[in-house]
């Protein structure tokens, strides 16, 4: 349990396993409601990164909302002198836009450790406060920085 008292639902762990081990989904978006982190949206394996961003950046009317996103990112890797291969890396993103309510940002920030501890095997944790930090190229650069050449 997080310092905020927010707990993870069992559905979050099941969805994580379906993404990490079973490769059943491309991504999942999580939201805090009723004092629990729960799955809000799940993307099919053929979903794009753009689909993920649409779900992650949902608004409550005119107000930007915080969310967490888990994405199984695949990209082409070409180490020096060898054939190119495809790599897959899981990343966990905390989306807390600067324009969202302060109380909401504090709740999501203090509860993020709960997800990080539960989702063992995530390659990279990314905190984004601006849409430019969620940009596909930006995220791919972060993931590629962990590759061995």
mmCIF file of N, CA and C in Angstrom:
data_model
loop_
_atom_site.group_PDB
_atom_site.id
_atom_site.type_symbol
_atom_site.label_atom_id
_atom_site.label_comp_id
_atom_site.label_asym_id
_atom_site.label_seq_id
_atom_site.Cartn_x
_atom_site.Cartn_y
_atom_site.Cartn_z
ATOM 1 N N UNK A 1 0.842 -1.180 0.000
ATOM 2 C CA UNK A 1 0.000 0.000 0.000
ATOM 3 C C UNK A 1 0.887 1.243 0.000
ATOM 4 N N UNK A 2 0.451 2.254 -0.710
ATOM 5 C CA UNK A 2 1.204 3.500 -0.830
ATOM 6 C C UNK A 2 1.028 4.368 0.405
ATOM 7 N N UNK A 3 1.881 5.403 0.499
ATOM 8 C CA UNK A 3 1.757 6.363 1.599
ATOM 9 C C UNK A 3 0.383 7.018 1.575
ATOM 10 N N UNK A 4 -0.217 7.098 0.400
ATOM 11 C CA UNK A 4 -1.521 7.736 0.258
ATOM 12 C C UNK A 4 -2.656 6.841 0.737
ATOM 13 N N UNK A 5 -2.371 5.567 0.991
ATOM 14 C CA UNK A 5 -3.404 4.631 1.411
ATOM 15 C C UNK A 5 -4.113 3.969 0.243
ATOM 16 N N UNK A 6 -3.697 4.283 -0.979
ATOM 17 C CA UNK A 6 -4.313 3.725 -2.178
ATOM 18 C C UNK A 6 -3.778 2.310 -2.412
ATOM 19 N N UNK A 7 -4.682 1.385 -2.679
ATOM 20 C CA UNK A 7 -4.308 -0.008 -2.921
ATOM 21 C C UNK A 7 -4.495 -0.368 -4.385
ATOM 22 N N UNK A 8 -3.877 -1.467 -4.768
ATOM 23 C CA UNK A 8 -3.953 -1.985 -6.127
ATOM 24 C C UNK A 8 -5.046 -3.051 -6.185
ATOM 25 N N UNK A 9 -5.899 -3.011 -7.199
ATOM 26 C CA UNK A 9 -6.895 -4.072 -7.332
ATOM 27 C C UNK A 9 -6.236 -5.316 -7.933
ATOM 28 N N UNK A 10 -6.838 -6.458 -7.720
ATOM 29 C CA UNK A 10 -6.325 -7.710 -8.275
ATOM 30 C C UNK A 10 -6.342 -7.663 -9.802
ATOM 31 N N UNK A 11 -7.304 -6.939 -10.351
ATOM 32 C CA UNK A 11 -7.416 -6.798 -11.800
ATOM 33 C C UNK A 11 -6.156 -6.169 -12.404
ATOM 34 N N UNK A 12 -5.501 -5.270 -11.675
ATOM 35 C CA UNK A 12 -4.252 -4.650 -12.149
ATOM 36 C C UNK A 12 -3.161 -5.700 -12.319
ATOM 37 N N UNK A 13 -3.025 -6.572 -11.324
ATOM 38 C CA UNK A 13 -1.996 -7.618 -11.394
ATOM 39 C C UNK A 13 -2.280 -8.609 -12.522
ATOM 40 N N UNK A 14 -3.542 -8.956 -12.696
ATOM 41 C CA UNK A 14 -3.925 -9.881 -13.771
ATOM 42 C C UNK A 14 -3.603 -9.256 -15.132
ATOM 43 N N UNK A 15 -3.972 -7.995 -15.308
ATOM 44 C CA UNK A 15 -3.714 -7.298 -16.571
ATOM 45 C C UNK A 15 -2.215 -7.186 -16.830
ATOM 46 N N UNK A 16 -1.444 -6.900 -15.782
ATOM 47 C CA UNK A 16 0.015 -6.814 -15.932
ATOM 48 C C UNK A 16 0.579 -8.141 -16.438
ATOM 49 N N UNK A 17 0.149 -9.245 -15.849
ATOM 50 C CA UNK A 17 0.627 -10.568 -16.273
ATOM 51 C C UNK A 17 0.225 -10.861 -17.723
ATOM 52 N N UNK A 18 -0.984 -10.421 -18.100
ATOM 53 C CA UNK A 18 -1.450 -10.641 -19.477
ATOM 54 C C UNK A 18 -0.623 -9.845 -20.481
ATOM 55 N N UNK A 19 -0.101 -8.699 -20.065
ATOM 56 C CA UNK A 19 0.744 -7.894 -20.953
ATOM 57 C C UNK A 19 2.176 -8.428 -20.956
ATOM 58 N N UNK A 20 2.718 -8.675 -19.770
ATOM 59 C CA UNK A 20 4.121 -9.064 -19.667
ATOM 60 C C UNK A 20 4.380 -10.493 -20.144
ATOM 61 N N UNK A 21 3.630 -11.436 -19.634
ATOM 62 C CA UNK A 21 3.920 -12.842 -19.933
ATOM 63 C C UNK A 21 3.146 -13.373 -21.140
ATOM 64 N N UNK A 22 1.849 -13.113 -21.178
ATOM 65 C CA UNK A 22 0.999 -13.689 -22.216
ATOM 66 C C UNK A 22 1.008 -12.886 -23.513
ATOM 67 N N UNK A 23 1.471 -11.616 -23.440
ATOM 68 C CA UNK A 23 1.467 -10.729 -24.613
ATOM 69 C C UNK A 23 0.049 -10.629 -25.200
ATOM 70 N N UNK A 24 -0.944 -10.618 -24.315
ATOM 71 C CA UNK A 24 -2.347 -10.586 -24.731
ATOM 72 C C UNK A 24 -2.798 -9.174 -25.126
ATOM 73 N N UNK A 25 -2.214 -8.158 -24.480
ATOM 74 C CA UNK A 25 -2.577 -6.766 -24.738
ATOM 75 C C UNK A 25 -1.317 -5.964 -25.071
ATOM 76 N N UNK A 26 -1.503 -4.821 -25.760
ATOM 77 C CA UNK A 26 -0.388 -3.912 -26.048
ATOM 78 C C UNK A 26 -0.144 -2.977 -24.866
ATOM 79 N N UNK A 27 -1.246 -2.501 -24.263
ATOM 80 C CA UNK A 27 -1.096 -1.546 -23.165
ATOM 81 C C UNK A 27 -2.290 -1.586 -22.218
ATOM 82 N N UNK A 28 -2.110 -0.927 -21.084
ATOM 83 C CA UNK A 28 -3.205 -0.732 -20.129
ATOM 84 C C UNK A 28 -3.061 0.659 -19.530
ATOM 85 N N UNK A 29 -4.199 1.279 -19.246
ATOM 86 C CA UNK A 29 -4.228 2.577 -18.586
ATOM 87 C C UNK A 29 -4.945 2.386 -17.258
ATOM 88 N N UNK A 30 -4.338 2.923 -16.203
ATOM 89 C CA UNK A 30 -4.855 2.757 -14.847
ATOM 90 C C UNK A 30 -5.293 4.100 -14.281
ATOM 91 N N UNK A 31 -6.309 4.055 -13.449
ATOM 92 C CA UNK A 31 -6.855 5.267 -12.842
ATOM 93 C C UNK A 31 -7.126 4.991 -11.359
ATOM 94 N N UNK A 32 -7.059 6.025 -10.547
ATOM 95 C CA UNK A 32 -7.389 5.881 -9.131
ATOM 96 C C UNK A 32 -8.849 6.276 -8.953
ATOM 97 N N UNK A 33 -9.626 5.345 -8.426
ATOM 98 C CA UNK A 33 -11.018 5.646 -8.105
ATOM 99 C C UNK A 33 -11.421 4.858 -6.860
ATOM 100 N N UNK A 34 -12.196 5.480 -6.027
ATOM 101 C CA UNK A 34 -12.655 4.865 -4.773
ATOM 102 C C UNK A 34 -11.501 4.327 -3.932
ATOM 103 N N UNK A 35 -10.391 5.062 -3.903
ATOM 104 C CA UNK A 35 -9.252 4.678 -3.075
ATOM 105 C C UNK A 35 -8.458 3.499 -3.585
ATOM 106 N N UNK A 36 -8.658 3.133 -4.856
ATOM 107 C CA UNK A 36 -7.930 2.005 -5.428
ATOM 108 C C UNK A 36 -7.430 2.340 -6.825
ATOM 109 N N UNK A 37 -6.281 1.748 -7.171
ATOM 110 C CA UNK A 37 -5.775 1.839 -8.540
ATOM 111 C C UNK A 37 -6.429 0.696 -9.304
ATOM 112 N N UNK A 38 -7.111 1.024 -10.390
ATOM 113 C CA UNK A 38 -7.808 0.002 -11.164
ATOM 114 C C UNK A 38 -7.552 0.204 -12.657
ATOM 115 N N UNK A 39 -7.804 -0.837 -13.426
ATOM 116 C CA UNK A 39 -7.630 -0.789 -14.874
ATOM 117 C C UNK A 39 -8.784 0.011 -15.474
ATOM 118 N N UNK A 40 -8.447 1.018 -16.261
ATOM 119 C CA UNK A 40 -9.479 1.808 -16.934
ATOM 120 C C UNK A 40 -9.673 1.337 -18.380
ATOM 121 N N UNK A 41 -8.558 1.129 -19.086
ATOM 122 C CA UNK A 41 -8.602 0.756 -20.501
ATOM 123 C C UNK A 41 -7.491 -0.233 -20.805
ATOM 124 N N UNK A 42 -7.778 -1.153 -21.714
ATOM 125 C CA UNK A 42 -6.775 -2.107 -22.188
ATOM 126 C C UNK A 42 -6.755 -2.033 -23.705
ATOM 127 N N UNK A 43 -5.551 -1.977 -24.287
ATOM 128 C CA UNK A 43 -5.415 -1.911 -25.740
ATOM 129 C C UNK A 43 -5.051 -3.263 -26.322
ATOM 130 N N UNK A 44 -5.700 -3.633 -27.427
ATOM 131 C CA UNK A 44 -5.395 -4.889 -28.127
ATOM 132 C C UNK A 44 -3.954 -4.886 -28.601
ATOM 133 N N UNK A 45 -3.442 -6.047 -28.965
ATOM 134 C CA UNK A 45 -2.053 -6.160 -29.433
ATOM 135 C C UNK A 45 -1.801 -5.329 -30.684
ATOM 136 N N UNK A 46 -2.817 -5.114 -31.513
ATOM 137 C CA UNK A 46 -2.605 -4.343 -32.735
ATOM 138 C C UNK A 46 -2.840 -2.842 -32.535
ATOM 139 N N UNK A 47 -3.030 -2.413 -31.296
ATOM 140 C CA UNK A 47 -3.209 -0.984 -31.001
ATOM 141 C C UNK A 47 -1.891 -0.238 -31.204
ATOM 142 N N UNK A 48 -2.006 1.026 -31.585
ATOM 143 C CA UNK A 48 -0.817 1.842 -31.836
ATOM 144 C C UNK A 48 -0.455 2.677 -30.610
ATOM 145 N N UNK A 49 0.707 3.296 -30.678
ATOM 146 C CA UNK A 49 1.136 4.190 -29.605
ATOM 147 C C UNK A 49 0.192 5.390 -29.506
ATOM 148 N N UNK A 50 -0.329 5.833 -30.636
ATOM 149 C CA UNK A 50 -1.291 6.945 -30.662
ATOM 150 C C UNK A 50 -2.561 6.587 -29.898
ATOM 151 N N UNK A 51 -3.026 5.333 -30.042
ATOM 152 C CA UNK A 51 -4.204 4.867 -29.300
ATOM 153 C C UNK A 51 -3.940 4.946 -27.794
ATOM 154 N N UNK A 52 -2.740 4.542 -27.407
ATOM 155 C CA UNK A 52 -2.336 4.593 -25.999
ATOM 156 C C UNK A 52 -2.401 6.023 -25.475
ATOM 157 N N UNK A 53 -1.860 6.970 -26.243
ATOM 158 C CA UNK A 53 -1.853 8.367 -25.801
ATOM 159 C C UNK A 53 -3.259 8.939 -25.687
ATOM 160 N N UNK A 54 -4.155 8.560 -26.584
ATOM 161 C CA UNK A 54 -5.547 9.022 -26.510
ATOM 162 C C UNK A 54 -6.169 8.563 -25.192
ATOM 163 N N UNK A 55 -5.963 7.298 -24.827
ATOM 164 C CA UNK A 55 -6.510 6.768 -23.573
ATOM 165 C C UNK A 55 -5.834 7.378 -22.350
ATOM 166 N N UNK A 56 -4.530 7.594 -22.445
ATOM 167 C CA UNK A 56 -3.776 8.147 -21.320
ATOM 168 C C UNK A 56 -4.140 9.606 -21.054
ATOM 169 N N UNK A 57 -4.402 10.361 -22.099
ATOM 170 C CA UNK A 57 -4.641 11.807 -21.980
ATOM 171 C C UNK A 57 -6.120 12.178 -21.884
ATOM 172 N N UNK A 58 -6.967 11.238 -21.489
ATOM 173 C CA UNK A 58 -8.394 11.544 -21.344
ATOM 174 C C UNK A 58 -8.593 12.679 -20.360
ATOM 175 N N UNK A 59 -9.637 13.460 -20.613
ATOM 176 C CA UNK A 59 -9.942 14.593 -19.744
ATOM 177 C C UNK A 59 -11.267 14.363 -19.034
ATOM 178 N N UNK A 60 -11.421 15.030 -17.909
ATOM 179 C CA UNK A 60 -12.695 15.050 -17.201
ATOM 180 C C UNK A 60 -13.332 16.399 -17.528
ATOM 181 N N UNK A 61 -14.099 16.441 -18.587
ATOM 182 C CA UNK A 61 -14.620 17.721 -19.077
ATOM 183 C C UNK A 61 -13.483 18.517 -19.687
ATOM 184 N N UNK A 62 -13.204 19.695 -19.119
ATOM 185 C CA UNK A 62 -12.099 20.531 -19.599
ATOM 186 C C UNK A 62 -10.824 20.332 -18.785
ATOM 187 N N UNK A 63 -10.914 19.529 -17.735
ATOM 188 C CA UNK A 63 -9.796 19.376 -16.799
ATOM 189 C C UNK A 63 -8.931 18.172 -17.188
ATOM 190 N N UNK A 64 -7.608 18.402 -17.262
ATOM 191 C CA UNK A 64 -6.674 17.301 -17.511
ATOM 192 C C UNK A 64 -6.647 16.385 -16.291
ATOM 193 N N UNK A 65 -6.646 15.095 -16.540
ATOM 194 C CA UNK A 65 -6.637 14.095 -15.469
ATOM 195 C C UNK A 65 -5.311 13.338 -15.453
ATOM 196 N N UNK A 66 -4.890 12.948 -14.278
ATOM 197 C CA UNK A 66 -3.698 12.110 -14.127
ATOM 198 C C UNK A 66 -4.086 10.652 -14.393
ATOM 199 N N UNK A 67 -3.113 9.871 -14.861
ATOM 200 C CA UNK A 67 -3.308 8.438 -15.078
ATOM 201 C C UNK A 67 -1.943 7.757 -15.074
ATOM 202 N N UNK A 68 -1.991 6.442 -15.002
ATOM 203 C CA UNK A 68 -0.786 5.628 -15.178
ATOM 204 C C UNK A 68 -0.972 4.813 -16.446
ATOM 205 N N UNK A 69 0.124 4.594 -17.155
ATOM 206 C CA UNK A 69 0.058 3.770 -18.352
ATOM 207 C C UNK A 69 1.177 2.735 -18.370
ATOM 208 N N UNK A 70 0.848 1.540 -18.833
ATOM 209 C CA UNK A 70 1.828 0.469 -19.010
ATOM 210 C C UNK A 70 1.788 0.088 -20.479
ATOM 211 N N UNK A 71 2.955 0.078 -21.138
ATOM 212 C CA UNK A 71 2.988 -0.167 -22.581
ATOM 213 C C UNK A 71 4.098 -1.157 -22.916
ATOM 214 N N UNK A 72 3.761 -2.125 -23.767
ATOM 215 C CA UNK A 72 4.743 -3.088 -24.277
ATOM 216 C C UNK A 72 5.237 -2.540 -25.611
ATOM 217 N N UNK A 73 6.382 -1.862 -25.577
ATOM 218 C CA UNK A 73 6.899 -1.130 -26.739
ATOM 219 C C UNK A 73 7.855 -2.003 -27.543
ATOM 220 N N UNK A 74 7.607 -2.110 -28.843
ATOM 221 C CA UNK A 74 8.471 -2.877 -29.734
ATOM 222 C C UNK A 74 9.153 -1.941 -30.719
ATOM 223 N N UNK A 75 10.423 -2.201 -30.964
ATOM 224 C CA UNK A 75 11.175 -1.388 -31.917
ATOM 225 C C UNK A 75 12.291 -2.223 -32.530
ATOM 226 N N UNK A 76 12.831 -1.715 -33.644
ATOM 227 C CA UNK A 76 13.907 -2.409 -34.342
ATOM 228 C C UNK A 76 15.242 -1.997 -33.739
ATOM 229 N N UNK A 77 16.060 -2.994 -33.461
ATOM 230 C CA UNK A 77 17.359 -2.777 -32.829
ATOM 231 C C UNK A 77 18.447 -3.273 -33.781
ATOM 232 N N UNK A 78 19.414 -2.408 -34.086
ATOM 233 C CA UNK A 78 20.492 -2.762 -35.010
ATOM 234 C C UNK A 78 21.848 -2.523 -34.357
ATOM 235 N N UNK A 79 22.331 -3.490 -33.572
ATOM 236 C CA UNK A 79 23.666 -3.303 -32.978
ATOM 237 C C UNK A 79 24.746 -3.351 -34.060
ATOM 238 N N UNK A 80 25.868 -2.723 -33.779
ATOM 239 C CA UNK A 80 26.963 -2.642 -34.758
ATOM 240 C C UNK A 80 27.395 -4.027 -35.237
ATOM 241 N N UNK A 81 27.419 -4.184 -36.555
ATOM 242 C CA UNK A 81 27.960 -5.403 -37.152
ATOM 243 C C UNK A 81 27.046 -6.605 -37.115
ATOM 244 N N UNK A 82 25.808 -6.454 -36.690
ATOM 245 C CA UNK A 82 24.911 -7.613 -36.656
ATOM 246 C C UNK A 82 23.595 -7.272 -37.346
ATOM 247 N N UNK A 83 22.821 -8.329 -37.574
ATOM 248 C CA UNK A 83 21.508 -8.154 -38.180
ATOM 249 C C UNK A 83 20.579 -7.410 -37.236
ATOM 250 N N UNK A 84 19.657 -6.661 -37.810
ATOM 251 C CA UNK A 84 18.699 -5.968 -36.946
ATOM 252 C C UNK A 84 17.643 -6.953 -36.448
ATOM 253 N N UNK A 85 17.214 -6.736 -35.231
ATOM 254 C CA UNK A 85 16.198 -7.575 -34.606
ATOM 255 C C UNK A 85 15.138 -6.666 -33.973
ATOM 256 N N UNK A 86 14.043 -7.274 -33.581
ATOM 257 C CA UNK A 86 13.016 -6.506 -32.874
ATOM 258 C C UNK A 86 13.159 -6.730 -31.381
ATOM 259 N N UNK A 87 13.024 -5.648 -30.630
ATOM 260 C CA UNK A 87 13.091 -5.711 -29.172
ATOM 261 C C UNK A 87 11.760 -5.273 -28.604
ATOM 262 N N UNK A 88 11.459 -5.787 -27.444
ATOM 263 C CA UNK A 88 10.233 -5.417 -26.750
ATOM 264 C C UNK A 88 10.605 -5.015 -25.327
ATOM 265 N N UNK A 89 10.141 -3.847 -24.907
ATOM 266 C CA UNK A 89 10.408 -3.379 -23.550
ATOM 267 C C UNK A 89 9.130 -2.811 -22.944
ATOM 268 N N UNK A 90 8.905 -3.174 -21.710
ATOM 269 C CA UNK A 90 7.759 -2.639 -20.976
ATOM 270 C C UNK A 90 8.162 -1.346 -20.290
ATOM 271 N N UNK A 91 7.325 -0.324 -20.423
ATOM 272 C CA UNK A 91 7.565 0.876 -19.627
ATOM 273 C C UNK A 91 6.285 1.264 -18.893
ATOM 274 N N UNK A 92 6.491 1.860 -17.749
ATOM 275 C CA UNK A 92 5.405 2.332 -16.902
ATOM 276 C C UNK A 92 5.496 3.844 -16.847
ATOM 277 N N UNK A 93 4.379 4.511 -17.187
ATOM 278 C CA UNK A 93 4.389 5.968 -17.239
ATOM 279 C C UNK A 93 3.401 6.548 -16.240
ATOM 280 N N UNK A 94 3.864 7.552 -15.532
ATOM 281 C CA UNK A 94 2.986 8.338 -14.672
ATOM 282 C C UNK A 94 2.690 9.631 -15.415
ATOM 283 N N UNK A 95 1.426 9.822 -15.784
ATOM 284 C CA UNK A 95 1.007 11.016 -16.511
ATOM 285 C C UNK A 95 0.296 11.946 -15.535
ATOM 286 N N UNK A 96 0.975 13.016 -15.156
ATOM 287 C CA UNK A 96 0.415 14.030 -14.259
ATOM 288 C C UNK A 96 0.646 15.397 -14.887
ATOM 289 N N UNK A 97 -0.279 15.824 -15.761
ATOM 290 C CA UNK A 97 -0.080 17.102 -16.448
ATOM 291 C C UNK A 97 -0.068 18.274 -15.471
ATOM 292 N N UNK A 98 0.736 19.281 -15.790
ATOM 293 C CA UNK A 98 0.849 20.466 -14.929
ATOM 294 C C UNK A 98 -0.500 21.142 -14.728
ATOM 295 N N UNK A 99 -1.390 20.995 -15.691
ATOM 296 C CA UNK A 99 -2.685 21.671 -15.637
ATOM 297 C C UNK A 99 -3.746 20.931 -14.811
ATOM 298 N N UNK A 100 -3.436 19.730 -14.314
ATOM 299 C CA UNK A 100 -4.431 19.009 -13.507
ATOM 300 C C UNK A 100 -4.467 19.569 -12.083
ATOM 301 N N UNK A 101 -5.503 19.193 -11.359
ATOM 302 C CA UNK A 101 -5.701 19.712 -10.002
ATOM 303 C C UNK A 101 -4.570 19.244 -9.076
ATOM 304 N N UNK A 102 -4.149 20.133 -8.191
ATOM 305 C CA UNK A 102 -3.021 19.845 -7.287
ATOM 306 C C UNK A 102 -3.293 18.613 -6.430
ATOM 307 N N UNK A 103 -4.488 18.503 -5.879
ATOM 308 C CA UNK A 103 -4.830 17.356 -5.028
ATOM 309 C C UNK A 103 -4.703 16.048 -5.814
ATOM 310 N N UNK A 104 -5.138 16.069 -7.062
ATOM 311 C CA UNK A 104 -5.044 14.903 -7.933
ATOM 312 C C UNK A 104 -3.587 14.539 -8.207
ATOM 313 N N UNK A 105 -2.769 15.540 -8.508
ATOM 314 C CA UNK A 105 -1.338 15.300 -8.777
ATOM 315 C C UNK A 105 -0.641 14.709 -7.551
ATOM 316 N N UNK A 106 -0.984 15.221 -6.377
ATOM 317 C CA UNK A 106 -0.368 14.705 -5.146
ATOM 318 C C UNK A 106 -0.764 13.255 -4.901
ATOM 319 N N UNK A 107 -2.030 12.928 -5.131
ATOM 320 C CA UNK A 107 -2.515 11.562 -4.937
ATOM 321 C C UNK A 107 -1.802 10.600 -5.881
ATOM 322 N N UNK A 108 -1.698 10.963 -7.149
ATOM 323 C CA UNK A 108 -1.053 10.093 -8.129
ATOM 324 C C UNK A 108 0.453 9.970 -7.874
ATOM 325 N N UNK A 109 1.092 11.058 -7.502
ATOM 326 C CA UNK A 109 2.531 11.019 -7.223
ATOM 327 C C UNK A 109 2.845 10.128 -6.028
ATOM 328 N N UNK A 110 2.041 10.256 -4.977
ATOM 329 C CA UNK A 110 2.312 9.472 -3.767
ATOM 330 C C UNK A 110 1.894 8.009 -3.904
ATOM 331 N N UNK A 111 1.092 7.692 -4.905
ATOM 332 C CA UNK A 111 0.625 6.312 -5.096
ATOM 333 C C UNK A 111 1.418 5.545 -6.153
ATOM 334 N N UNK A 112 2.294 6.224 -6.885
ATOM 335 C CA UNK A 112 3.017 5.612 -7.999
ATOM 336 C C UNK A 112 3.908 4.459 -7.550
ATOM 337 N N UNK A 113 4.485 4.560 -6.357
ATOM 338 C CA UNK A 113 5.351 3.492 -5.849
ATOM 339 C C UNK A 113 4.618 2.163 -5.725
ATOM 340 N N UNK A 114 3.325 2.211 -5.457
ATOM 341 C CA UNK A 114 2.537 0.984 -5.347
ATOM 342 C C UNK A 114 2.594 0.204 -6.655
ATOM 343 N N UNK A 115 2.424 0.889 -7.769
ATOM 344 C CA UNK A 115 2.503 0.234 -9.083
ATOM 345 C C UNK A 115 3.921 -0.236 -9.382
ATOM 346 N N UNK A 116 4.886 0.626 -9.105
ATOM 347 C CA UNK A 116 6.281 0.271 -9.404
ATOM 348 C C UNK A 116 6.697 -0.995 -8.661
ATOM 349 N N UNK A 117 6.290 -1.125 -7.421
ATOM 350 C CA UNK A 117 6.643 -2.322 -6.646
ATOM 351 C C UNK A 117 5.900 -3.558 -7.128
ATOM 352 N N UNK A 118 4.657 -3.383 -7.554
ATOM 353 C CA UNK A 118 3.842 -4.525 -7.984
ATOM 354 C C UNK A 118 4.245 -5.047 -9.360
ATOM 355 N N UNK A 119 4.677 -4.160 -10.239
ATOM 356 C CA UNK A 119 4.981 -4.540 -11.613
ATOM 357 C C UNK A 119 6.471 -4.824 -11.785
ATOM 358 N N UNK A 120 6.912 -5.929 -11.233
ATOM 359 C CA UNK A 120 8.314 -6.345 -11.337
ATOM 360 C C UNK A 120 8.579 -6.791 -12.774
ATOM 361 N N UNK A 121 9.628 -6.258 -13.378
ATOM 362 C CA UNK A 121 9.955 -6.619 -14.751
ATOM 363 C C UNK A 121 9.761 -5.472 -15.729
ATOM 364 N N UNK A 122 9.298 -4.341 -15.236
ATOM 365 C CA UNK A 122 9.173 -3.157 -16.087
ATOM 366 C C UNK A 122 10.579 -2.640 -16.371
ATOM 367 N N UNK A 123 10.892 -2.375 -17.646
ATOM 368 C CA UNK A 123 12.242 -1.944 -18.016
ATOM 369 C C UNK A 123 12.530 -0.498 -17.653
ATOM 370 N N UNK A 124 11.533 0.358 -17.779
ATOM 371 C CA UNK A 124 11.773 1.785 -17.533
ATOM 372 C C UNK A 124 10.531 2.429 -16.939
ATOM 373 N N UNK A 125 10.760 3.336 -16.010
ATOM 374 C CA UNK A 125 9.693 4.124 -15.404
ATOM 375 C C UNK A 125 9.855 5.555 -15.899
ATOM 376 N N UNK A 126 8.782 6.114 -16.431
ATOM 377 C CA UNK A 126 8.823 7.459 -17.003
ATOM 378 C C UNK A 126 7.774 8.326 -16.323
ATOM 379 N N UNK A 127 8.194 9.505 -15.870
ATOM 380 C CA UNK A 127 7.249 10.458 -15.302
ATOM 381 C C UNK A 127 7.072 11.594 -16.300
ATOM 382 N N UNK A 128 5.825 11.832 -16.703
ATOM 383 C CA UNK A 128 5.535 12.848 -17.712
ATOM 384 C C UNK A 128 4.549 13.874 -17.168
ATOM 385 N N UNK A 129 4.909 15.157 -17.337
ATOM 386 C CA UNK A 129 4.044 16.253 -16.912
ATOM 387 C C UNK A 129 3.581 17.085 -18.098
ATOM 388 N N UNK A 130 4.102 16.771 -19.265
ATOM 389 C CA UNK A 130 3.822 17.542 -20.465
ATOM 390 C C UNK A 130 3.693 16.560 -21.629
ATOM 391 N N UNK A 131 2.845 16.862 -22.598
ATOM 392 C CA UNK A 131 2.635 15.934 -23.724
ATOM 393 C C UNK A 131 3.916 15.664 -24.505
ATOM 394 N N UNK A 132 4.841 16.620 -24.513
ATOM 395 C CA UNK A 132 6.104 16.405 -25.229
ATOM 396 C C UNK A 132 6.919 15.276 -24.584
ATOM 397 N N UNK A 133 6.744 15.063 -23.269
ATOM 398 C CA UNK A 133 7.466 13.993 -22.580
ATOM 399 C C UNK A 133 6.860 12.617 -22.860
ATOM 400 N N UNK A 134 5.667 12.600 -23.454
ATOM 401 C CA UNK A 134 4.995 11.351 -23.828
ATOM 402 C C UNK A 134 5.206 11.015 -25.296
ATOM 403 N N UNK A 135 5.817 11.930 -26.024
ATOM 404 C CA UNK A 135 6.019 11.764 -27.459
ATOM 405 C C UNK A 135 6.726 10.439 -27.753
ATOM 406 N N UNK A 136 6.299 9.755 -28.802
ATOM 407 C CA UNK A 136 6.843 8.434 -29.119
ATOM 408 C C UNK A 136 8.356 8.459 -29.312
ATOM 409 N N UNK A 137 8.876 9.445 -30.007
ATOM 410 C CA UNK A 137 10.324 9.523 -30.227
ATOM 411 C C UNK A 137 11.061 9.714 -28.902
ATOM 412 N N UNK A 138 10.521 10.565 -28.053
ATOM 413 C CA UNK A 138 11.118 10.820 -26.736
ATOM 414 C C UNK A 138 11.186 9.525 -25.905
ATOM 415 N N UNK A 139 10.082 8.789 -25.890
ATOM 416 C CA UNK A 139 10.014 7.533 -25.131
ATOM 417 C C UNK A 139 10.955 6.494 -25.732
ATOM 418 N N UNK A 140 10.972 6.398 -27.063
ATOM 419 C CA UNK A 140 11.848 5.419 -27.705
ATOM 420 C C UNK A 140 13.314 5.734 -27.424
ATOM 421 N N UNK A 141 13.676 7.009 -27.418
ATOM 422 C CA UNK A 141 15.054 7.403 -27.084
ATOM 423 C C UNK A 141 15.417 6.963 -25.664
ATOM 424 N N UNK A 142 14.490 7.101 -24.746
ATOM 425 C CA UNK A 142 14.726 6.681 -23.359
ATOM 426 C C UNK A 142 14.931 5.166 -23.297
ATOM 427 N N UNK A 143 14.097 4.416 -24.016
ATOM 428 C CA UNK A 143 14.210 2.951 -24.014
ATOM 429 C C UNK A 143 15.483 2.484 -24.717
ATOM 430 N N UNK A 144 15.840 3.137 -25.822
ATOM 431 C CA UNK A 144 17.061 2.762 -26.562
ATOM 432 C C UNK A 144 18.324 3.052 -25.740
ATOM 433 N N UNK A 145 18.258 4.030 -24.870
ATOM 434 C CA UNK A 145 19.421 4.393 -24.049
ATOM 435 C C UNK A 145 19.825 3.229 -23.124
ATOM 436 N N UNK A 146 18.916 2.289 -22.886
ATOM 437 C CA UNK A 146 19.228 1.150 -22.022
ATOM 438 C C UNK A 146 19.768 -0.038 -22.806
ATOM 439 N N UNK A 147 19.807 0.054 -24.149
ATOM 440 C CA UNK A 147 20.304 -1.040 -24.996
ATOM 441 C C UNK A 147 21.819 -1.156 -24.900
ATOM 442 N N UNK A 148 22.280 -2.401 -24.999
ATOM 443 C CA UNK A 148 23.723 -2.625 -25.093
ATOM 444 C C UNK A 148 24.086 -2.696 -26.569
ATOM 445 N N UNK A 149 25.116 -1.973 -26.949
ATOM 446 C CA UNK A 149 25.495 -1.949 -28.373
ATOM 447 C C UNK A 149 26.629 -2.901 -28.646
#
